[in-house]
PDB file of C-alpha atoms in Angstrom:
ATOM      1  CA  MET E   1      11.798  30.035 -41.352  1.00  0.00           C
ATOM      2  CA  ALA E   2       8.561  31.999 -41.078  1.00  0.00           C
ATOM      3  CA  LEU E   3       5.233  29.218 -40.325  1.00  0.00           C
ATOM      4  CA  LYS E   4       2.301  28.700 -42.395  1.00  0.00           C
ATOM      5  CA  HIS E   5      -0.393  27.339 -40.709  1.00  0.00           C
ATOM      6  CA  GLU E   6      -4.244  28.746 -39.938  1.00  0.00           C
ATOM      7  CA  PRO E   7      -6.072  27.741 -36.477  1.00  0.00           C
ATOM      8  CA  THR E   8      -7.150  24.513 -36.349  1.00  0.00           C
ATOM      9  CA  VAL E   9     -10.275  23.446 -34.027  1.00  0.00           C
ATOM     10  CA  PRO E  10      -8.152  22.051 -31.167  1.00  0.00           C
ATOM     11  CA  TYR E  11      -6.071  25.124 -31.368  1.00  0.00           C
ATOM     12  CA  HIS E  12      -9.760  27.293 -30.510  1.00  0.00           C
ATOM     13  CA  SER E  13     -10.713  24.889 -28.242  1.00  0.00           C
ATOM     14  CA  THR E  14      -7.399  25.157 -26.261  1.00  0.00           C
ATOM     15  CA  GLN E  15      -7.332  28.925 -26.317  1.00  0.00           C
ATOM     16  CA  ASP E  16     -10.363  28.757 -24.848  1.00  0.00           C
ATOM     17  CA  ALA E  17      -9.379  26.400 -22.198  1.00  0.00           C
ATOM     18  CA  LEU E  18      -6.739  28.670 -20.949  1.00  0.00           C
ATOM     19  CA  ARG E  19      -9.219  31.283 -20.533  1.00  0.00           C
ATOM     20  CA  VAL E  20     -10.927  29.415 -18.096  1.00  0.00           C
ATOM     21  CA  LEU E  21      -7.251  28.291 -16.574  1.00  0.00           C
ATOM     22  CA  GLU E  22      -6.345  31.742 -16.274  1.00  0.00           C
ATOM     23  CA  THR E  23     -10.046  33.282 -15.052  1.00  0.00           C
ATOM     24  CA  VAL E  24      -9.554  30.203 -12.081  1.00  0.00           C
ATOM     25  CA  ALA E  25      -6.470  30.031 -11.304  1.00  0.00           C
ATOM     26  CA  ALA E  26      -6.694  34.061 -10.599  1.00  0.00           C
ATOM     27  CA  ARG E  27      -9.698  33.130  -8.323  1.00  0.00           C
ATOM     28  CA  HIS E  28      -7.254  30.542  -6.425  1.00  0.00           C
ATOM     29  CA  THR E  29      -7.860  30.972  -2.867  1.00  0.00           C
ATOM     30  CA  THR E  30     -11.883  31.444  -3.009  1.00  0.00           C
ATOM     31  CA  GLY E  31     -12.401  29.760  -6.302  1.00  0.00           C
ATOM     32  CA  VAL E  32     -15.071  30.208  -9.016  1.00  0.00           C
ATOM     33  CA  THR E  33     -17.761  28.977 -10.165  1.00  0.00           C
ATOM     34  CA  ASP E  34     -19.754  28.078 -12.928  1.00  0.00           C
ATOM     35  CA  ALA E  35     -21.606  31.078 -13.389  1.00  0.00           C
ATOM     36  CA  GLU E  36     -19.417  32.956 -12.608  1.00  0.00           C
ATOM     37  CA  LEU E  37     -17.136  32.254 -15.476  1.00  0.00           C
ATOM     38  CA  ALA E  38     -19.819  31.653 -17.868  1.00  0.00           C
ATOM     39  CA  SER E  39     -19.193  35.619 -17.000  1.00  0.00           C
ATOM     40  CA  LEU E  40     -15.886  36.423 -16.614  1.00  0.00           C
ATOM     41  CA  THR E  41     -14.826  34.227 -19.954  1.00  0.00           C
ATOM     42  CA  GLY E  42     -17.470  34.979 -22.169  1.00  0.00           C
ATOM     43  CA  LEU E  43     -18.362  31.029 -23.005  1.00  0.00           C
ATOM     44  CA  GLY E  44     -22.110  29.323 -23.644  1.00  0.00           C
ATOM     45  CA  VAL E  45     -22.823  27.439 -21.362  1.00  0.00           C
ATOM     46  CA  GLU E  46     -22.579  23.939 -22.879  1.00  0.00           C
ATOM     47  CA  ARG E  47     -18.824  25.128 -24.032  1.00  0.00           C
ATOM     48  CA  LEU E  48     -18.015  25.798 -20.203  1.00  0.00           C
ATOM     49  CA  THR E  49     -19.054  22.751 -19.478  1.00  0.00           C
ATOM     50  CA  THR E  50     -17.314  20.614 -22.164  1.00  0.00           C
ATOM     51  CA  LEU E  51     -14.449  22.723 -21.397  1.00  0.00           C
ATOM     52  CA  LEU E  52     -14.631  22.172 -17.331  1.00  0.00           C
ATOM     53  CA  ARG E  53     -15.009  18.342 -17.736  1.00  0.00           C
ATOM     54  CA  MET E  54     -11.901  17.982 -19.812  1.00  0.00           C
ATOM     55  CA  LEU E  55      -9.998  20.260 -17.357  1.00  0.00           C
ATOM     56  CA  ARG E  56     -11.498  17.917 -14.846  1.00  0.00           C
ATOM     57  CA  ARG E  57     -10.586  14.893 -16.598  1.00  0.00           C
ATOM     58  CA  GLU E  58      -6.995  16.295 -17.160  1.00  0.00           C
ATOM     59  CA  GLY E  59      -6.580  17.511 -13.346  1.00  0.00           C
ATOM     60  CA  TYR E  60      -5.963  20.893 -14.592  1.00  0.00           C
ATOM     61  CA  VAL E  61      -9.074  22.404 -12.086  1.00  0.00           C
ATOM     62  CA  GLU E  62     -10.899  20.624  -9.085  1.00  0.00           C
ATOM     63  CA  GLN E  63     -13.969  21.474  -7.577  1.00  0.00           C
ATOM     64  CA  ILE E  64     -14.619  21.870  -3.847  1.00  0.00           C
ATOM     65  CA  ALA E  65     -17.431  21.600  -1.857  1.00  0.00           C
ATOM     66  CA  ASP E  66     -19.517  24.663  -2.514  1.00  0.00           C
ATOM     67  CA  GLY E  67     -19.322  23.590  -6.064  1.00  0.00           C
ATOM     68  CA  ALA E  68     -16.327  26.131  -6.469  1.00  0.00           C
ATOM     69  CA  TYR E  69     -13.698  25.042  -9.400  1.00  0.00           C
ATOM     70  CA  VAL E  70      -9.847  25.629  -8.325  1.00  0.00           C
ATOM     71  CA  THR E  71      -6.523  24.674  -9.573  1.00  0.00           C
ATOM     72  CA  GLY E  72      -5.944  21.582  -9.759  1.00  0.00           C
ATOM     73  CA  VAL E  73      -2.470  19.278  -9.253  1.00  0.00           C
ATOM     74  CA  ALA E  74      -1.456  18.136 -12.551  1.00  0.00           C
ATOM     75  CA  LEU E  75      -2.081  22.516 -13.485  1.00  0.00           C
ATOM     76  CA  GLY E  76       0.989  22.608 -10.394  1.00  0.00           C
ATOM     77  CA  ARG E  77       2.926  20.068 -11.289  1.00  0.00           C
ATOM     78  CA  LEU E  78       3.543  21.919 -15.396  1.00  0.00           C
ATOM     79  CA  GLY E  79       3.749  25.201 -13.768  1.00  0.00           C
ATOM     80  CA  SER E  80       6.082  24.613 -11.866  1.00  0.00           C
ATOM     81  CA  ALA E  81       9.828  24.661 -12.859  1.00  0.00           C
ATOM     82  CA  HIS E  82      11.054  21.227 -10.200  1.00  0.00           C
ATOM     83  CA  GLY E  83      10.219  18.346 -12.717  1.00  0.00           C
ATOM     84  CA  ARG E  84       7.998  20.088 -15.310  1.00  0.00           C
ATOM     85  CA  ASP E  85       9.772  18.315 -18.345  1.00  0.00           C
ATOM     86  CA  GLU E  86       9.043  14.671 -16.444  1.00  0.00           C
ATOM     87  CA  ALA E  87       4.952  15.731 -15.648  1.00  0.00           C
ATOM     88  CA  LEU E  88       4.756  16.860 -18.831  1.00  0.00           C
ATOM     89  CA  ARG E  89       6.008  13.555 -20.839  1.00  0.00           C
ATOM     90  CA  ALA E  90       3.678  11.560 -18.561  1.00  0.00           C
ATOM     91  CA  GLN E  91       0.656  14.145 -18.896  1.00  0.00           C
ATOM     92  CA  LEU E  92       1.031  14.135 -22.550  1.00  0.00           C
ATOM     93  CA  GLN E  93       1.603   9.664 -22.055  1.00  0.00           C
ATOM     94  CA  ARG E  94      -1.937   9.957 -20.280  1.00  0.00           C
ATOM     95  CA  ASN E  95      -3.259  11.691 -23.365  1.00  0.00           C
ATOM     96  CA  LEU E  96      -1.655   9.585 -26.000  1.00  0.00           C
ATOM     97  CA  ASP E  97      -3.032   5.969 -24.097  1.00  0.00           C
ATOM     98  CA  ARG E  98      -6.326   7.897 -24.635  1.00  0.00           C
ATOM     99  CA  LEU E  99      -6.442   8.930 -28.365  1.00  0.00           C
ATOM    100  CA  ARG E 100      -4.793   5.048 -28.559  1.00  0.00           C
ATOM    101  CA  ASP E 101      -7.537   3.430 -27.398  1.00  0.00           C
ATOM    102  CA  SER E 102     -10.499   6.048 -29.105  1.00  0.00           C
ATOM    103  CA  VAL E 103      -9.290   5.525 -32.489  1.00  0.00           C
ATOM    104  CA  GLY E 104      -8.338   2.183 -32.155  1.00  0.00           C
ATOM    105  CA  ALA E 105      -4.676   2.486 -33.865  1.00  0.00           C
ATOM    106  CA  ALA E 106      -1.126   3.281 -32.521  1.00  0.00           C
ATOM    107  CA  VAL E 107      -0.712   7.379 -32.179  1.00  0.00           C
ATOM    108  CA  TYR E 108       2.290   8.905 -32.421  1.00  0.00           C
ATOM    109  CA  MET E 109       3.563  13.366 -31.496  1.00  0.00           C
ATOM    110  CA  SER E 110       5.657  14.636 -33.727  1.00  0.00           C
ATOM    111  CA  ARG E 111       7.763  17.654 -33.487  1.00  0.00           C
ATOM    112  CA  TYR E 112       9.657  19.415 -35.940  1.00  0.00           C
ATOM    113  CA  VAL E 113      13.001  20.737 -34.379  1.00  0.00           C
ATOM    114  CA  ASP E 114      16.672  22.191 -35.577  1.00  0.00           C
ATOM    115  CA  GLY E 115      15.427  21.309 -38.976  1.00  0.00           C
ATOM    116  CA  GLU E 116      14.650  17.794 -38.856  1.00  0.00           C
ATOM    117  CA  ILE E 117      11.140  15.222 -37.497  1.00  0.00           C
ATOM    118  CA  HIS E 118      10.464  13.820 -34.214  1.00  0.00           C
ATOM    119  CA  VAL E 119       8.912  11.310 -32.617  1.00  0.00           C
ATOM    120  CA  ALA E 120       8.656  12.364 -29.461  1.00  0.00           C
ATOM    121  CA  GLN E 121       6.335  10.192 -27.946  1.00  0.00           C
ATOM    122  CA  TRP E 122       3.553   7.640 -29.097  1.00  0.00           C
ATOM    123  CA  ALA E 123       0.704   4.959 -27.516  1.00  0.00           C
ATOM    124  CA  ASP E 124       0.807   1.450 -29.109  1.00  0.00           C
ATOM    125  CA  SER E 125      -0.752  -2.132 -28.015  1.00  0.00           C
ATOM    126  CA  PRO E 126      -1.164  -5.564 -29.226  1.00  0.00           C
ATOM    127  CA  SER E 127      -3.998  -5.225 -30.643  1.00  0.00           C
ATOM    128  CA  THR E 128      -2.823  -1.493 -32.180  1.00  0.00           C
ATOM    129  CA  PRO E 129       0.599  -1.644 -33.149  1.00  0.00           C
ATOM    130  CA  ALA E 130       3.083   1.211 -34.428  1.00  0.00           C
ATOM    131  CA  VAL E 131       4.227   1.712 -37.758  1.00  0.00           C
ATOM    132  CA  ASN E 132       7.671  -0.597 -38.470  1.00  0.00           C
ATOM    133  CA  GLU E 133      10.029   2.195 -39.241  1.00  0.00           C
ATOM    134  CA  TRP E 134      11.906   0.085 -41.703  1.00  0.00           C
ATOM    135  CA  VAL E 135      13.156   3.886 -42.968  1.00  0.00           C
ATOM    136  CA  ASP E 136      13.951   6.752 -40.725  1.00  0.00           C
ATOM    137  CA  PHE E 137      10.994   8.966 -40.325  1.00  0.00           C
ATOM    138  CA  ARG E 138      13.681  11.806 -40.946  1.00  0.00           C
ATOM    139  CA  SER E 139      14.560  11.339 -43.683  1.00  0.00           C
ATOM    140  CA  ALA E 140      11.208  10.217 -45.096  1.00  0.00           C
ATOM    141  CA  ALA E 141       9.259  13.132 -44.165  1.00  0.00           C
ATOM    142  CA  HIS E 142       8.217  13.294 -48.418  1.00  0.00           C
ATOM    143  CA  ALA E 143       6.289  10.042 -47.874  1.00  0.00           C
ATOM    144  CA  SER E 144       4.824   9.943 -44.394  1.00  0.00           C
ATOM    145  CA  ALA E 145       1.833  11.745 -43.181  1.00  0.00           C
ATOM    146  CA  ILE E 146       3.837  13.229 -40.107  1.00  0.00           C
ATOM    147  CA  GLY E 147       6.256  14.593 -42.175  1.00  0.00           C
ATOM    148  CA  LYS E 148       3.915  15.841 -45.167  1.00  0.00           C
ATOM    149  CA  SER E 149       2.115  17.552 -41.609  1.00  0.00           C
ATOM    150  CA  LEU E 150       4.978  18.987 -39.877  1.00  0.00           C
ATOM    151  CA  LEU E 151       6.449  20.389 -43.815  1.00  0.00           C
ATOM    152  CA  GLY E 152       2.952  21.703 -44.821  1.00  0.00           C
ATOM    153  CA  GLN E 153       3.330  23.679 -41.492  1.00  0.00           C
ATOM    154  CA  LEU E 154       6.116  25.629 -42.898  1.00  0.00           C
ATOM    155  CA  ASP E 155       6.306  28.429 -45.665  1.00  0.00           C
ATOM    156  CA  LEU E 156       8.113  27.257 -48.991  1.00  0.00           C
ATOM    157  CA  ASN E 157      12.055  28.466 -47.536  1.00  0.00           C
ATOM    158  CA  GLY E 158      11.422  25.990 -44.971  1.00  0.00           C
ATOM    159  CA  ARG E 159      10.070  23.482 -47.243  1.00  0.00           C
ATOM    160  CA  ARG E 160      12.704  23.681 -49.666  1.00  0.00           C
ATOM    161  CA  ASP E 161      15.435  23.734 -47.258  1.00  0.00           C
ATOM    162  CA  HIS E 162      14.599  20.387 -45.499  1.00  0.00           C
ATOM    163  CA  LEU E 163      13.778  18.948 -49.368  1.00  0.00           C
ATOM    164  CA  SER E 164      17.578  19.668 -50.092  1.00  0.00           C
ATOM    165  CA  ARG E 165      18.840  18.141 -47.054  1.00  0.00           C
ATOM    166  CA  HIS E 166      16.849  14.566 -47.277  1.00  0.00           C
ATOM    167  CA  ARG E 167      16.805  13.095 -51.043  1.00  0.00           C
ATOM    168  CA  MET E 168      12.978  12.204 -51.918  1.00  0.00           C
ATOM    169  CA  ALA E 169      13.324   7.989 -52.617  1.00  0.00           C
ATOM    170  CA  ARG E 170      10.592   6.052 -53.733  1.00  0.00           C
ATOM    171  CA  LEU E 171      10.009   3.592 -50.779  1.00  0.00           C
ATOM    172  CA  THR E 172       6.538   2.305 -52.529  1.00  0.00           C
ATOM    173  CA  SER E 173       5.167   2.384 -55.990  1.00  0.00           C
ATOM    174  CA  ARG E 174       2.260   5.345 -54.517  1.00  0.00           C
ATOM    175  CA  THR E 175       5.612   7.708 -53.611  1.00  0.00           C
ATOM    176  CA  ILE E 176       5.754  11.463 -54.006  1.00  0.00           C
ATOM    177  CA  THR E 177       9.298  11.561 -55.449  1.00  0.00           C
ATOM    178  CA  ASN E 178       9.089  14.633 -57.172  1.00  0.00           C
ATOM    179  CA  GLU E 179       9.796  18.401 -55.404  1.00  0.00           C
ATOM    180  CA  ARG E 180       7.131  20.031 -57.538  1.00  0.00           C
ATOM    181  CA  ALA E 181       4.603  17.554 -56.997  1.00  0.00           C
ATOM    182  CA  LEU E 182       4.922  17.552 -53.350  1.00  0.00           C
ATOM    183  CA  LEU E 183       5.021  21.298 -52.929  1.00  0.00           C
ATOM    184  CA  SER E 184       2.028  21.495 -55.061  1.00  0.00           C
ATOM    185  CA  ARG E 185       0.542  19.414 -52.422  1.00  0.00           C
ATOM    186  CA  LEU E 186       1.538  21.089 -49.729  1.00  0.00           C
ATOM    187  CA  ASP E 187       0.037  24.086 -50.326  1.00  0.00           C
ATOM    188  CA  ALA E 188      -3.462  22.956 -51.804  1.00  0.00           C
ATOM    189  CA  GLN E 189      -3.553  20.899 -48.170  1.00  0.00           C
ATOM    190  CA  ALA E 190      -5.898  22.514 -46.339  1.00  0.00           C
ATOM    191  CA  PRO E 191      -5.091  23.008 -42.441  1.00  0.00           C
ATOM    192  CA  THR E 192      -8.066  21.555 -41.267  1.00  0.00           C
ATOM    193  CA  VAL E 193      -7.982  18.264 -43.309  1.00  0.00           C
ATOM    194  CA  PRO E 194      -5.741  15.719 -41.085  1.00  0.00           C
ATOM    195  CA  VAL E 195      -3.386  14.706 -43.973  1.00  0.00           C
ATOM    196  CA  LEU E 196      -3.305  11.172 -45.224  1.00  0.00           C
ATOM    197  CA  ASP E 197      -0.437   8.569 -46.221  1.00  0.00           C
ATOM    198  CA  LEU E 198      -2.076   5.571 -48.792  1.00  0.00           C
ATOM    199  CA  GLN E 199       0.821   3.646 -48.544  1.00  0.00           C
ATOM    200  CA  GLU E 200       3.122   5.870 -49.383  1.00  0.00           C
ATOM    201  CA  TYR E 201       5.862   5.151 -46.126  1.00  0.00           C
ATOM    202  CA  ALA E 202       4.847   0.961 -46.399  1.00  0.00           C
ATOM    203  CA  VAL E 203       2.944  -1.019 -48.034  1.00  0.00           C
ATOM    204  CA  GLY E 204      -0.081  -2.669 -45.765  1.00  0.00           C
ATOM    205  CA  THR E 205      -0.099   0.751 -43.531  1.00  0.00           C
ATOM    206  CA  VAL E 206      -1.938   3.636 -44.011  1.00  0.00           C
ATOM    207  CA  CYS E 207      -1.632   6.858 -41.684  1.00  0.00           C
ATOM    208  CA  ALA E 208      -3.102  10.168 -40.569  1.00  0.00           C
ATOM    209  CA  ALA E 209      -1.580  13.146 -38.755  1.00  0.00           C
ATOM    210  CA  VAL E 210      -3.535  16.293 -37.914  1.00  0.00           C
ATOM    211  CA  PRO E 211      -1.550  19.917 -36.687  1.00  0.00           C
ATOM    212  CA  ILE E 212      -0.938  20.802 -33.004  1.00  0.00           C
ATOM    213  CA  THR E 213       0.651  24.379 -33.243  1.00  0.00           C
ATOM    214  CA  ALA E 214       1.706  25.639 -29.920  1.00  0.00           C
ATOM    215  CA  GLY E 215       3.131  29.740 -30.525  1.00  0.00           C
ATOM    216  CA  SER E 216       6.450  29.132 -32.755  1.00  0.00           C
ATOM    217  CA  ALA E 217       6.496  24.930 -32.318  1.00  0.00           C
ATOM    218  CA  VAL E 218       5.319  22.903 -35.108  1.00  0.00           C
ATOM    219  CA  GLY E 219       4.040  19.668 -33.898  1.00  0.00           C
ATOM    220  CA  CYS E 220       1.798  16.667 -35.000  1.00  0.00           C
ATOM    221  CA  LEU E 221      -0.616  14.204 -33.989  1.00  0.00           C
ATOM    222  CA  ALA E 222      -1.046  10.714 -35.897  1.00  0.00           C
ATOM    223  CA  LEU E 223      -2.175   7.773 -36.075  1.00  0.00           C
ATOM    224  CA  SER E 224      -1.340   4.693 -38.620  1.00  0.00           C
ATOM    225  CA  LEU E 225      -3.862   1.661 -39.182  1.00  0.00           C
ATOM    226  CA  PRO E 226      -3.513  -1.466 -41.385  1.00  0.00           C
ATOM    227  CA  VAL E 227      -4.147  -1.326 -44.608  1.00  0.00           C
ATOM    228  CA  SER E 228      -7.274  -3.960 -43.812  1.00  0.00           C
ATOM    229  CA  HIS E 229      -8.436  -1.106 -41.631  1.00  0.00           C
ATOM    230  CA  ALA E 230      -8.337   1.967 -44.501  1.00  0.00           C
ATOM    231  CA  HIS E 231     -11.760   1.941 -44.612  1.00  0.00           C
ATOM    232  CA  ARG E 232     -12.162   3.666 -41.080  1.00  0.00           C
ATOM    233  CA  LEU E 233      -8.930   6.073 -41.639  1.00  0.00           C
ATOM    234  CA  ARG E 234     -10.942   9.118 -42.170  1.00  0.00           C
ATOM    235  CA  GLU E 235     -13.190   8.590 -38.897  1.00  0.00           C
ATOM    236  CA  ALA E 236     -10.156   7.877 -37.159  1.00  0.00           C
ATOM    237  CA  ALA E 237      -8.526  10.891 -38.398  1.00  0.00           C
ATOM    238  CA  ALA E 238     -11.718  13.177 -37.459  1.00  0.00           C
ATOM    239  CA  THR E 239     -11.692  11.755 -33.857  1.00  0.00           C
ATOM    240  CA  LEU E 240      -7.772  12.012 -33.399  1.00  0.00           C
ATOM    241  CA  ASN E 241      -8.778  15.651 -34.742  1.00  0.00           C
ATOM    242  CA  ARG E 242     -11.113  15.764 -31.833  1.00  0.00           C
ATOM    243  CA  GLY E 243      -9.098  14.392 -29.314  1.00  0.00           C
ATOM    244  CA  ALA E 244      -6.236  16.957 -30.003  1.00  0.00           C
ATOM    245  CA  ALA E 245      -6.656  19.756 -27.942  1.00  0.00           C
ATOM    246  CA  PRO E 246      -6.134  18.265 -24.736  1.00  0.00           C
ATOM    247  CA  VAL E 247      -2.407  17.208 -26.209  1.00  0.00           C
ATOM    248  CA  LEU E 248      -1.947  21.197 -27.197  1.00  0.00           C
ATOM    249  CA  LEU E 249      -3.095  22.484 -23.945  1.00  0.00           C
ATOM    250  CA  SER E 250      -0.464  20.241 -21.814  1.00  0.00           C
ATOM    251  CA  LEU E 251       2.007  21.735 -24.750  1.00  0.00           C
ATOM    252  CA  ALA E 252       0.713  25.346 -23.998  1.00  0.00           C
ATOM    253  CA  ILE E 253       0.748  25.560 -20.453  1.00  0.00           C
TER     254      ILE E 253
END
């Protein structure tokens, strides 16, 4: 199965952040200043300042007394073989909790693993409840924003293979149940535009998803809102996309 995707905004932010981290790590004993980082990475001052702010917030770099940057505790935890899985899960949960609060919606991180959809982690709250999974997400890729985002990152053979194993059931009056129509919709979907679910999976709920692809792994971030908040969906999806870089960075380290 081949992947079919193009780099998105979070991807470019992650690549730049990794470049900064590699530069800081190379000078781990003495630290590296803002000016040195700008020179060594080729990043502009404004861009570098934004990335350093994110890296400090995530605990990947720290600023020492003379103002130079060194590697942080969080980077050490993720870079260690011992306890890495637990550290990654905790780091991702902090990212998801922050995203939930910034978009004002329940958020989900999903992966496509061994031919199936897995909702790995999510963040909800009493004021931002998670969607009621009344049909297993693994069987509802054709109807959910999560599923369509993940399928959209596969090639045609991968998509057809998945659909051959999961019948396209009609979940609401808006659900696409024709395979050709769905494949055409996925093919026309621009990778930089969030995938939407407008009551296709569940009546009363709207969702959006954006890809987070690290290497050969297919993943996405998604959010759900009650239909009464549908007017906020596109703005919330844009906020989710802008905030996806820390999640992608955690997966890439």
